[in-house]
Coordinates of C-alpha atoms in Angstrom, one line a residue:
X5 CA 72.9 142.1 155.6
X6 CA 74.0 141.1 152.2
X7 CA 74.5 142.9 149.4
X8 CA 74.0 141.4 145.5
X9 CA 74.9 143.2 142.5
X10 CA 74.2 140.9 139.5
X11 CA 76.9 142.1 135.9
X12 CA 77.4 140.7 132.3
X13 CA 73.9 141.1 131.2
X14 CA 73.4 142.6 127.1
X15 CA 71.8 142.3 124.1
X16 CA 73.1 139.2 122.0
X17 CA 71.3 137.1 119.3
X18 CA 70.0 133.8 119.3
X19 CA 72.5 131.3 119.9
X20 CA 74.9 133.4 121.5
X21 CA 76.5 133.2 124.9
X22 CA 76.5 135.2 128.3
X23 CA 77.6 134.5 131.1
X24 CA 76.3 136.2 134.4
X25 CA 78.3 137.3 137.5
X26 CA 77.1 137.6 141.3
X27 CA 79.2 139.6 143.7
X28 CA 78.1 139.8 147.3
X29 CA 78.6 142.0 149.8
X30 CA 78.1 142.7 153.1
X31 CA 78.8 139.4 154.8
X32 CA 80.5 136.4 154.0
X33 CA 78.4 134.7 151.1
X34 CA 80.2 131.7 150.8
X35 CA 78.0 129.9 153.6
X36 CA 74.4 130.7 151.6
X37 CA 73.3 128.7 148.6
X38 CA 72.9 131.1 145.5
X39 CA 70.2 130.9 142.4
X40 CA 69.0 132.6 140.2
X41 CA 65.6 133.9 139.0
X42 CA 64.6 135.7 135.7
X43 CA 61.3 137.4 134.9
X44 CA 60.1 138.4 131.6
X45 CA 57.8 141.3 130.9
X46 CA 54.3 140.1 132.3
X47 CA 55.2 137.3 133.4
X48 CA 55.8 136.1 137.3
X49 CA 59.6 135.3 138.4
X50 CA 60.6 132.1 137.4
X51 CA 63.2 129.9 138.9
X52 CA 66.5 129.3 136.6
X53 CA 69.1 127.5 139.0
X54 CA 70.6 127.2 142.4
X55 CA 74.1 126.0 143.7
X56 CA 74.5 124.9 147.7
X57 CA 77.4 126.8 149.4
X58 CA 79.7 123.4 148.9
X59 CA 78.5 123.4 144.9
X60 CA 77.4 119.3 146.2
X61 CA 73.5 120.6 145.3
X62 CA 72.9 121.7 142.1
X63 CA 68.8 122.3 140.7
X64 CA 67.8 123.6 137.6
X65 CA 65.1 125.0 135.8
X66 CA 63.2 122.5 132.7
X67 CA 63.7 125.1 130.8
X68 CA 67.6 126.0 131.3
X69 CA 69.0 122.5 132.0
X70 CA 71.9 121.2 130.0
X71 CA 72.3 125.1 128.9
X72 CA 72.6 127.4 131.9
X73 CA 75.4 125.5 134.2
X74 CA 75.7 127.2 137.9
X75 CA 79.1 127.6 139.4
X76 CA 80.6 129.4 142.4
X77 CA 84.1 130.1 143.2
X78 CA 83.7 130.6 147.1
X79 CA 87.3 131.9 147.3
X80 CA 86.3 134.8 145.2
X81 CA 82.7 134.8 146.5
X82 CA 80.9 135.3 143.2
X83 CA 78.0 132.8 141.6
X84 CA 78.3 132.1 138.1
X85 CA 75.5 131.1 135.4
X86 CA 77.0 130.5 132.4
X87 CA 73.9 130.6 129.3
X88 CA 74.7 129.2 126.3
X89 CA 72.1 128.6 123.0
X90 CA 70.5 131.3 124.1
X91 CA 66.9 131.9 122.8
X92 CA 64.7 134.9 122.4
X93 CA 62.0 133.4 125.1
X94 CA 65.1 134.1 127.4
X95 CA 64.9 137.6 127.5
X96 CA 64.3 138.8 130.9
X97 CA 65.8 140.6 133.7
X98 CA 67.8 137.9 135.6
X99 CA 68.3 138.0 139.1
X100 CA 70.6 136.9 142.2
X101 CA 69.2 135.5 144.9
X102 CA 70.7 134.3 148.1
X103 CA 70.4 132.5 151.5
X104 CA 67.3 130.5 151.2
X105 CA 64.7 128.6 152.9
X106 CA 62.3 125.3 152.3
X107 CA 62.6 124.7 148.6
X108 CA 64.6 126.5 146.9
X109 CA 62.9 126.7 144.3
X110 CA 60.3 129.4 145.2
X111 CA 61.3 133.1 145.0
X112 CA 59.7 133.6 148.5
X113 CA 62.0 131.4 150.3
X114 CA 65.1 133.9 149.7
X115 CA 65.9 136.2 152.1
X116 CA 68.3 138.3 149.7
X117 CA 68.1 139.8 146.0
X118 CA 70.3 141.9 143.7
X119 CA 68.3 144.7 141.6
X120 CA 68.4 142.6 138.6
X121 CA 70.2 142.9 134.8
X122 CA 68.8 142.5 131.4
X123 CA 69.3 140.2 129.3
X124 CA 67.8 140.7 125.9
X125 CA 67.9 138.0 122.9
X126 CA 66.9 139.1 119.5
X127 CA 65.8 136.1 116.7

């Protein structure tokens, strides 16, 4: 069983810069490819990035590429997703995702999720 706890989510302004942290627990993650997912209020989850355990694989959402890069550091276990020019249609609660099947892309093909953390951008 693996555990994900997502940090560095906050409030920032239009332009600004986070940049996200997923720790893992549980098992070794450093063998499962890691994305992440954001959903907005009403909205369905929608796909943001994902890194192969290597870092050789690297897919992006249309909407985040060239902004949001993906990293990992498997000595230290965590995935990274630096987001830069942030805009006020990316508020959302971002999520961690690991391990998963077919795709990628598709929320349903991970076996593993953190509980989430906001990130709210104000115009």
């Amino acid at each position: 069983q693996v555990q994900l706890v997502e940090s560095g989510g906050g409030l920032v302004q239009a332009g600004d810069s986070l940049r996200l942290s997923c720790t893992a627990s549980g098992r070794t993650f450093s063998s499962d490819s890691g994305g992440w997912f954001r959903q907005a209020p009403g909205k369905e989850r929608e796909f943001v990035a994902v890194i192969s355990w290597s870092s050789s694989t690297i897919f992006y959402g249309d909407s985040v590429k060239d902004r949001f890069p993906i990293s990992r550091d498997n000595a230290k276990k965590p995935v990274y997703l630096q987001m830069n020019s942030l805009k006020p249609e990316g508020t959302a609660v971002y999520y961690c995702a690991a391990d998963p099947a077919g795709s990628w892309l598709n929320p349903d093909d991970y076996a593993y999720w953190g509980q989430g953390t906001q990130v709210t951008v104000s115009s």
